[in-house]
mmCIF file of C-alpha atoms in Angstrom:
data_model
loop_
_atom_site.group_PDB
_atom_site.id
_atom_site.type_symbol
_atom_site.label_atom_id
_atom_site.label_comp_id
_atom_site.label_asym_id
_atom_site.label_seq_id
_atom_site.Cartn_x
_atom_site.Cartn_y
_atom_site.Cartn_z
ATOM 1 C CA UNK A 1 -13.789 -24.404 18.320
ATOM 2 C CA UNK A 2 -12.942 -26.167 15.141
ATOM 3 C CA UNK A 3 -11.531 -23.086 13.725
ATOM 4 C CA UNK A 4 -9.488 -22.171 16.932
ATOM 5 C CA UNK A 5 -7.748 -25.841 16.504
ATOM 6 C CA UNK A 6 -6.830 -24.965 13.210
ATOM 7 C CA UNK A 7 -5.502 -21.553 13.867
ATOM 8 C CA UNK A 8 -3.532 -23.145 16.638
ATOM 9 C CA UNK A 9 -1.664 -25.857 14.487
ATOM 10 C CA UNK A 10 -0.985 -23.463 11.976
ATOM 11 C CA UNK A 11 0.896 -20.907 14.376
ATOM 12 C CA UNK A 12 2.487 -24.084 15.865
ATOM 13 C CA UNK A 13 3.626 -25.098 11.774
ATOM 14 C CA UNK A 14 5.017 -21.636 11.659
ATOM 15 C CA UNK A 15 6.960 -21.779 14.366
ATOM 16 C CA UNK A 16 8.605 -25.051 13.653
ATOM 17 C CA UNK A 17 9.181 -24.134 10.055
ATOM 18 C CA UNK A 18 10.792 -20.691 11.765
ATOM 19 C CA UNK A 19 13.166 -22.570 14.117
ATOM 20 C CA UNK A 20 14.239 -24.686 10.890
ATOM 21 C CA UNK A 21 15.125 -21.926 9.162
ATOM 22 C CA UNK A 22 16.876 -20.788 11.990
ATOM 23 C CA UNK A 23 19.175 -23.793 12.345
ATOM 24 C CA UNK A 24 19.810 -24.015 8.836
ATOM 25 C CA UNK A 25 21.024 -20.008 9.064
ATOM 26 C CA UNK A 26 23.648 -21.360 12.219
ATOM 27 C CA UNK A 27 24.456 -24.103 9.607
ATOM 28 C CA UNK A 28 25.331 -21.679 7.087
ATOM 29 C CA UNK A 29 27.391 -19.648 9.483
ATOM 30 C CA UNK A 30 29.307 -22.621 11.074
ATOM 31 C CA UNK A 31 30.605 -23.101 7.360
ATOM 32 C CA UNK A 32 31.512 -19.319 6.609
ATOM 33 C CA UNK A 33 33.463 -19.428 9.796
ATOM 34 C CA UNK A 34 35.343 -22.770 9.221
ATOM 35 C CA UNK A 35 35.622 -21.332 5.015
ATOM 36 C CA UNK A 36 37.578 -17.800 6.753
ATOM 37 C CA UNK A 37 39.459 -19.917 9.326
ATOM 38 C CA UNK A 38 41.163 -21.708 6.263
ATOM 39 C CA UNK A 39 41.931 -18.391 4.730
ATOM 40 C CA UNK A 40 43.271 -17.304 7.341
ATOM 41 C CA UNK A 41 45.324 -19.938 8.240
ATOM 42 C CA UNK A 42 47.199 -19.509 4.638
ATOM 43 C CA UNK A 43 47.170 -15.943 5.300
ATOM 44 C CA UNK A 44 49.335 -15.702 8.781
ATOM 45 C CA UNK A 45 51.671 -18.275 7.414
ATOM 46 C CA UNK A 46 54.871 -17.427 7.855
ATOM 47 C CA UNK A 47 54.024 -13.607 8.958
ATOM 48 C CA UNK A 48 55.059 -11.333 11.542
ATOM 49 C CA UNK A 49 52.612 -8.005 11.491
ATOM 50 C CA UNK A 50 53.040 -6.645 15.054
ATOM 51 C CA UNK A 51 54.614 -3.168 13.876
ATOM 52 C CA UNK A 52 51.780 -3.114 10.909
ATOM 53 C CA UNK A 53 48.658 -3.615 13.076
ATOM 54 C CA UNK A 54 50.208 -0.926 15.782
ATOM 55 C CA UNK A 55 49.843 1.212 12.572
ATOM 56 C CA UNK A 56 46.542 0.376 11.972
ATOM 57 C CA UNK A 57 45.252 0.626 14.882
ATOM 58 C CA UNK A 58 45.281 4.112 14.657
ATOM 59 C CA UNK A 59 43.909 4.815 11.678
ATOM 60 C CA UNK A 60 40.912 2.699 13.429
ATOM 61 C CA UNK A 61 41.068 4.835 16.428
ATOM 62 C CA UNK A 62 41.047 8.406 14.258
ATOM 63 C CA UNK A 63 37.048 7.320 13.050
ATOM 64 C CA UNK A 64 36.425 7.472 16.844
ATOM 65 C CA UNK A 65 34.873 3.551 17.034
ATOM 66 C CA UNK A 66 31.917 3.667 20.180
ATOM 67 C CA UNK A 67 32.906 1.660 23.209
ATOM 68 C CA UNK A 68 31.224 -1.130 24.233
ATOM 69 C CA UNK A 69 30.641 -2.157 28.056
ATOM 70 C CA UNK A 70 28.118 -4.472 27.736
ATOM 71 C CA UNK A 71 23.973 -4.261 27.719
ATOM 72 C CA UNK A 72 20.767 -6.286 28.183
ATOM 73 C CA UNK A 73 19.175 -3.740 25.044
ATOM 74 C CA UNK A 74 19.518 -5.914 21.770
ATOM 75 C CA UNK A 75 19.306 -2.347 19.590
ATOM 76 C CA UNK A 76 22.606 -1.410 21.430
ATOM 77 C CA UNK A 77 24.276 -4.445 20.580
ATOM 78 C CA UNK A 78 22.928 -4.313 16.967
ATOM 79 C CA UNK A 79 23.729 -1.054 16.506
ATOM 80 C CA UNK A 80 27.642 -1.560 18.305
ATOM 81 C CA UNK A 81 28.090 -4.256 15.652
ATOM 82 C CA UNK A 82 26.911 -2.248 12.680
ATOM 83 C CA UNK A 83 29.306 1.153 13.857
ATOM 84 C CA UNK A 84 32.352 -1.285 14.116
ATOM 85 C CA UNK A 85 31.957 -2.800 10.456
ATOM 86 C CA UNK A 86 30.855 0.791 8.819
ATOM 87 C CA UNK A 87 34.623 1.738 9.859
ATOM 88 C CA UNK A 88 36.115 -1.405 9.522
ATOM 89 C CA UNK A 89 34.667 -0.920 5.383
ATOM 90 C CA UNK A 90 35.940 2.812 5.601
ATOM 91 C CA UNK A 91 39.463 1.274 6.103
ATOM 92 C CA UNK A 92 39.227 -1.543 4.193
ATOM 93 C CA UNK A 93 40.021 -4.097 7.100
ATOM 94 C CA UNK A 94 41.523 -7.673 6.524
ATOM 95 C CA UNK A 95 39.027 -9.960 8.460
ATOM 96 C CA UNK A 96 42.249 -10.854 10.763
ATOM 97 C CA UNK A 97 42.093 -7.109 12.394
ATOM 98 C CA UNK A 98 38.656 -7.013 12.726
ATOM 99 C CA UNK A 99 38.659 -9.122 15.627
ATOM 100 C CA UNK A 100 41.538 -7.296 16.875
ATOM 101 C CA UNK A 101 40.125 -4.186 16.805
ATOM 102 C CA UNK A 102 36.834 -4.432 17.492
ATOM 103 C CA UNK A 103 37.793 -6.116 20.974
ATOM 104 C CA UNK A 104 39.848 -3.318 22.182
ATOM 105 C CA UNK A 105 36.489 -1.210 22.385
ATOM 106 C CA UNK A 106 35.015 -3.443 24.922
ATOM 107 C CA UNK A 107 35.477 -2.296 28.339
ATOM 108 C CA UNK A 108 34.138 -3.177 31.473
ATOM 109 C CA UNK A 109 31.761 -6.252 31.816
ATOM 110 C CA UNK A 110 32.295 -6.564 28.041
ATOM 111 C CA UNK A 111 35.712 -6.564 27.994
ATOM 112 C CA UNK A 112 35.592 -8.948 31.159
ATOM 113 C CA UNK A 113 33.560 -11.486 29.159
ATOM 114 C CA UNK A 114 35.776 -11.758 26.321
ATOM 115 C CA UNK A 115 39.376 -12.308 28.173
ATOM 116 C CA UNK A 116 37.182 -15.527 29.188
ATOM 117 C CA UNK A 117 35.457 -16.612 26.076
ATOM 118 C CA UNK A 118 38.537 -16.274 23.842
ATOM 119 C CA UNK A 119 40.250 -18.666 25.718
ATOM 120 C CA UNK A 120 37.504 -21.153 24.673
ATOM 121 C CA UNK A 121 38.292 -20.508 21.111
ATOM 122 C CA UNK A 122 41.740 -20.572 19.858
ATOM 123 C CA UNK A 123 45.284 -19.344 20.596
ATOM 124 C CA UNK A 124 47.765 -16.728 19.146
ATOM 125 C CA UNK A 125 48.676 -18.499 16.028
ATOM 126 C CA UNK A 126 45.683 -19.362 15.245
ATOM 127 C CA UNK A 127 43.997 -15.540 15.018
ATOM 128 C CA UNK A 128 40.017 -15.371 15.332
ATOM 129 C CA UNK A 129 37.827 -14.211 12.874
ATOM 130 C CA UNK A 130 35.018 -11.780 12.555
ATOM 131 C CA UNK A 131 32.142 -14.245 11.977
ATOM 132 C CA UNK A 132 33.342 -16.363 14.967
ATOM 133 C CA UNK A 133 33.444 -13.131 17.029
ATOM 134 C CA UNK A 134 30.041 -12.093 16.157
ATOM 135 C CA UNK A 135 28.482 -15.194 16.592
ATOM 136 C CA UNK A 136 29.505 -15.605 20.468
ATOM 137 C CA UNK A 137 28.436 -11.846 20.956
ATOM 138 C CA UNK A 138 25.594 -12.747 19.722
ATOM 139 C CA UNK A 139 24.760 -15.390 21.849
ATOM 140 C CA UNK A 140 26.379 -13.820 24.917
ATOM 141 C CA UNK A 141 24.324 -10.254 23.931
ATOM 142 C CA UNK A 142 21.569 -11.232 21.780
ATOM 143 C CA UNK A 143 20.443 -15.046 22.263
ATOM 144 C CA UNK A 144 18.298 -16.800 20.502
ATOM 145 C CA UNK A 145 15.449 -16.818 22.782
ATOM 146 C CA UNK A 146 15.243 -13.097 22.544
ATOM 147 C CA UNK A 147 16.531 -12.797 18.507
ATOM 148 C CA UNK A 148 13.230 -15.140 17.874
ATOM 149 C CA UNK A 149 10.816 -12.375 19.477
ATOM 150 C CA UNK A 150 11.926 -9.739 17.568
ATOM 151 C CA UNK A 151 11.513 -11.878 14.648
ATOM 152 C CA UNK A 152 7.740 -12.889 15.372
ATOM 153 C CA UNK A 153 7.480 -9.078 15.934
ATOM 154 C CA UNK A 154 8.421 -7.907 13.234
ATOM 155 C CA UNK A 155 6.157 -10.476 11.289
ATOM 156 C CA UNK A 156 3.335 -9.073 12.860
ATOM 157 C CA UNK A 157 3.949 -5.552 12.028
ATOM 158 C CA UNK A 158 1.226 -3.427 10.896
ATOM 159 C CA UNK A 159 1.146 0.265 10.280
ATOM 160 C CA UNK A 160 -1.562 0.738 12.387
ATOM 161 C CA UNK A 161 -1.871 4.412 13.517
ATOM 162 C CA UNK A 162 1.390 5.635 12.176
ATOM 163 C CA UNK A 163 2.107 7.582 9.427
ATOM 164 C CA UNK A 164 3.671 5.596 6.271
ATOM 165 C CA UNK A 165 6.995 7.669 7.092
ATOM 166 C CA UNK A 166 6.597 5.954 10.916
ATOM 167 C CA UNK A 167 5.800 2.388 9.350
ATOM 168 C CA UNK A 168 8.790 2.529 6.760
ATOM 169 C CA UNK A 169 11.282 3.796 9.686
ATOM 170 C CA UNK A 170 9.629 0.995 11.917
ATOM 171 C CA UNK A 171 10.139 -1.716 9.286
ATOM 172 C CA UNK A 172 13.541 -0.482 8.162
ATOM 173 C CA UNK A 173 14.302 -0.924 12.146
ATOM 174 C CA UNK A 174 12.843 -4.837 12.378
ATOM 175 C CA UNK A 175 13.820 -6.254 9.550
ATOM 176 C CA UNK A 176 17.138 -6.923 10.156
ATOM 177 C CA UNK A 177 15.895 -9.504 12.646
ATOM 178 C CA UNK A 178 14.170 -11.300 10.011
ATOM 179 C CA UNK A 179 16.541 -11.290 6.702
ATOM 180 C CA UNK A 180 14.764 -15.141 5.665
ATOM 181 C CA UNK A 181 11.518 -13.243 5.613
ATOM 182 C CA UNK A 182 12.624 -10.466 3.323
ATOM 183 C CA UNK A 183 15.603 -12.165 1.544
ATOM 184 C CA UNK A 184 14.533 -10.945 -1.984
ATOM 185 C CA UNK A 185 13.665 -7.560 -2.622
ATOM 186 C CA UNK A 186 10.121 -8.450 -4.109
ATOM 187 C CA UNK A 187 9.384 -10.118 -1.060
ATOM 188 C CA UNK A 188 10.138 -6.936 0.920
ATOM 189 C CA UNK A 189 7.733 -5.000 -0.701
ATOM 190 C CA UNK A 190 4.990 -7.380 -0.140
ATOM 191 C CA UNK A 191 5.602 -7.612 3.203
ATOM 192 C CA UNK A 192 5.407 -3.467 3.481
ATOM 193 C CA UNK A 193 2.679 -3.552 1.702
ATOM 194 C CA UNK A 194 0.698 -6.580 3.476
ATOM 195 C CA UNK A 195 0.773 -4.316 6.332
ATOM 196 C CA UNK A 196 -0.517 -0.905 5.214
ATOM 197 C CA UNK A 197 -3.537 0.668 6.738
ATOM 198 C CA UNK A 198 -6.980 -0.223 4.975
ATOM 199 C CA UNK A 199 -7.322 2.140 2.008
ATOM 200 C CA UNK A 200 -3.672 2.852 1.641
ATOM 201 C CA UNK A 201 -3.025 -1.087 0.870
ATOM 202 C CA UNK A 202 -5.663 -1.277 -1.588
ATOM 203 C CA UNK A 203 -4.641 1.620 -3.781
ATOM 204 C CA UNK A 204 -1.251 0.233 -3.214
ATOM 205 C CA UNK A 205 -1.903 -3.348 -3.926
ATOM 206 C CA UNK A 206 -3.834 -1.917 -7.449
ATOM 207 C CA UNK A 207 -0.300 -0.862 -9.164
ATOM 208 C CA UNK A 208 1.550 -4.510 -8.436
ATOM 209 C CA UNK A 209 4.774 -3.317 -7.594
ATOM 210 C CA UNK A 210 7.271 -5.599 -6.865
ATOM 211 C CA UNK A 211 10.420 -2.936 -5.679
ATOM 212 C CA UNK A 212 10.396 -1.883 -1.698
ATOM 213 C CA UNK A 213 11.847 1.580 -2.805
ATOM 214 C CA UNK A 214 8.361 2.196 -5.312
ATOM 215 C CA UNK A 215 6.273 0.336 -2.727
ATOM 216 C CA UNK A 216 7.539 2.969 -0.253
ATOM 217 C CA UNK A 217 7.135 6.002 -2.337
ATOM 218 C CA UNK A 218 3.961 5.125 -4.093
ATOM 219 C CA UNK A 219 2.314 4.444 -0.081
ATOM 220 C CA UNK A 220 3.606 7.954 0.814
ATOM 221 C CA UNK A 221 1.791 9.474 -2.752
ATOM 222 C CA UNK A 222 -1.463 7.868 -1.992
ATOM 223 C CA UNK A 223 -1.236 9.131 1.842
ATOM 224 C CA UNK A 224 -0.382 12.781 0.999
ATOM 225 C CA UNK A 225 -3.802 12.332 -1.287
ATOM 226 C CA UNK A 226 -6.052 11.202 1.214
ATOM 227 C CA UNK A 227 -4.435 13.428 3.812
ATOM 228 C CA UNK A 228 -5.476 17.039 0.955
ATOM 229 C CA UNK A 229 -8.507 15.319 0.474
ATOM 230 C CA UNK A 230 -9.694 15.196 3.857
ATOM 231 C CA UNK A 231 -7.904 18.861 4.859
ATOM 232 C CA UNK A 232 -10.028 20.176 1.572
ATOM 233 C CA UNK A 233 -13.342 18.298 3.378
ATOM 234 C CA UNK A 234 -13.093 20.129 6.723
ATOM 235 C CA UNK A 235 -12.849 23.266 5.075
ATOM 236 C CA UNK A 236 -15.272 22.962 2.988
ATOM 237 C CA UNK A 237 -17.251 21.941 6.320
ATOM 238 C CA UNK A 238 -16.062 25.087 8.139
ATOM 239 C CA UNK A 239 -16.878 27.398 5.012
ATOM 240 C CA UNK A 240 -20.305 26.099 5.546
ATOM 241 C CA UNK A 241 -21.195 26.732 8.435
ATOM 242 C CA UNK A 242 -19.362 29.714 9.129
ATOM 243 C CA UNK A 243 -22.037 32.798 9.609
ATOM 244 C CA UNK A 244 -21.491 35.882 6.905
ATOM 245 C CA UNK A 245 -19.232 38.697 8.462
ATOM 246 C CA UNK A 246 -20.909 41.134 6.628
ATOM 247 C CA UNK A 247 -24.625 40.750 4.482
ATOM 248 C CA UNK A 248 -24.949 41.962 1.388
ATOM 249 C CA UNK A 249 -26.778 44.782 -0.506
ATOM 250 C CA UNK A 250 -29.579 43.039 -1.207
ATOM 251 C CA UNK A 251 -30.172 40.823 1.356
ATOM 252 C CA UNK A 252 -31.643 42.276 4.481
ATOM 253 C CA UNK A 253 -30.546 41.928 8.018
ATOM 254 C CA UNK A 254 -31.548 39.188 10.105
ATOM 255 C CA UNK A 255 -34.218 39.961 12.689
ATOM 256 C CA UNK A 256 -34.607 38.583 16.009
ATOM 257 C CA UNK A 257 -37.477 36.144 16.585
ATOM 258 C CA UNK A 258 -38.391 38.122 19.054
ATOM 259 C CA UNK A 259 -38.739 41.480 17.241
ATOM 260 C CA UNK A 260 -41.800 42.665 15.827
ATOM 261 C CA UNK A 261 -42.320 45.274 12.958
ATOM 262 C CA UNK A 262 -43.066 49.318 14.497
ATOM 263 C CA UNK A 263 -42.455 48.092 18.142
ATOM 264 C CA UNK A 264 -41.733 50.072 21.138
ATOM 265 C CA UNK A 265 -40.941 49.990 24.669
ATOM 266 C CA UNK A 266 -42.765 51.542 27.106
ATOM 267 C CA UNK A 267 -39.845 53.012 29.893
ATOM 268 C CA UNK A 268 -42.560 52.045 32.971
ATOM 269 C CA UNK A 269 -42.817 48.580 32.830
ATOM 270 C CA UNK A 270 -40.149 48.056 29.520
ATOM 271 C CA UNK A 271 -42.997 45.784 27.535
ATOM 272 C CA UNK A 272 -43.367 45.954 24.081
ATOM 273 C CA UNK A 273 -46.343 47.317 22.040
ATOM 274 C CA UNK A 274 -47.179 47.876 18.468
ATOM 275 C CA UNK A 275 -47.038 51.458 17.444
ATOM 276 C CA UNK A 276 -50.788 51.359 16.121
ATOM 277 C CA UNK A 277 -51.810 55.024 15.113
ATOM 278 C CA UNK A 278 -55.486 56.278 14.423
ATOM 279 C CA UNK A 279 -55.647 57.789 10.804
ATOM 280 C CA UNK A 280 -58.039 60.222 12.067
ATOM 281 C CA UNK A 281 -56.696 62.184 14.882
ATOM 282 C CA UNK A 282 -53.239 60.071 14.799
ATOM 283 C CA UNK A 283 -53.567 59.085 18.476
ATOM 284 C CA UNK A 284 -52.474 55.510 19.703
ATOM 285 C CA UNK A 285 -55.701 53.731 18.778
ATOM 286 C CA UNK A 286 -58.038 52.438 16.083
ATOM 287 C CA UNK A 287 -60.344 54.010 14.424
ATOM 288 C CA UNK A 288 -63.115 52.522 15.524
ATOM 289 C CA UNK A 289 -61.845 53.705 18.960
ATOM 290 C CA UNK A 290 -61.589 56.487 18.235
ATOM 291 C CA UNK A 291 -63.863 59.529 20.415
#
């Protein structure tokens, strides 16, 4: 009972110091946004770039961006977001296009949502940026509420009966809602490692890496070893136990338990008798029976 109290204000302490870190992260985010609205403000001073983003707005189009029309799947949204930025990089995009672009993909409910919500957050001369945008997807698409699950998830995460490839693909997949948990690279590969299956973690654990990338690699050795080892077992179990297709010269053939030396088989009533003969007159008899 004792222990079950204790285990129960711990995972309450954890999830205190969780939604901490969670406020400080919006903190950090509210003062990235107001840094880039200053920029910006410097930027579109004095400006007139119609004719220039019509431009650019095709090169954007010509990497074939994905739509967006709104979804209750946070891997969607996540993924939406990430597909946007990897061509917004490709083109080297001033934050005060990313906005502009990435809203003409959303169509439909999206695209709905945001004629409504932009309203609530500035005007024409005073352009939005990308950090402002993402952070009212985010809580339109992916609240908190649902951003925190994923996050307890993914602290839980064990390999359990997956391969190390399935773990590693698994983890790669989760941590992104989690970046306080993994924020340094050493602290990545403990985490990886923390959750490797039994005899994988030890052997692991033995070499005190601190990289993800050799904490990955080195898992995936040590499993190829144990996987050889244990193919090499089971044939050395079937080899054993598999009968001999063919006996050798000097052994001789197996007999039946049921065979006896000289027998034969009367065709009458097909039982078996020994083949005794009588050295004297060589009939089917002893000796001593013999007339």
């Amino acid at each position: 009972m004792v222990q079950q109290q204790a285990a129960a204000r711990a995972d309450m302490m954890r999830m205190v110091e969780v939604q901490q870190q969670f406020l400080q992260q919006q903190l950090q985010q509210q003062q990235a946004i107001y840094q880039q609205q200053q920029q910006q403000q410097q930027q579109f001073q004095g400006t007139a770039a119609q004719p220039e983003h019509r431009v650019r707005l095709l090169d954007f189009q010509r990497y074939a961006p994905p739509a967006f029309k709104g979804t209750a799947d946070p891997m969607e949204v996540e993924s939406w977001l990430k597909q946007i930025e990897k061509v917004f990089q490709a083109l080297r995009c001033p934050d005060e296009e990313k906005v502009l672009f990435a809203t003409f993909m959303l169509q439909g409910e999206a695209a709905d949502w945001w004629e409504m919500e932009k309203g609530k957050l500035g005007s024409d001369d005073a352009p939005f940026i990308w950090e402002e945008f993402k952070k009212v997807f985010h809580e339109k698409y992916f609240p908190q509420g649902i951003r925190f699950q994923k996050y307890r998830k993914f602290d839980r995460l064990e390999q359990g009966d997956m391969t190390v490839a399935q773990y590693a693909a698994k983890f790669e997949e989760m941590s992104r809602y989690a970046p306080i948990l993994i924020s340094e690279d050493s602290d990545r590969a403990t985490k990886f490692e923390n959750g490797l299956r039994g005899w994988i973690q030890q052997q692991v654990a033995a070499f005190e890496l601190s990289s993800y990338k050799d904490t990955v690699n080195k898992a995936l050795v040590i499993e190829k070893g144990l996987d050889n080892a244990q193919a090499a077992r089971e044939k050395n179990m079937k080899k054993r136990f598999r009968p001999t297709d063919s006996p050798s010269q000097n052994s001789r053939p197996l007999k039946s338990k049921d065979q006896r030396p000289n027998q034969v088989v009367t065709r009458d009533r097909g039982q078996a008798r020994g083949a005794i003969r009588c050295y004297r007159c060589g009939g089917p008899h002893l000796k001593r029976d013999c007339t």
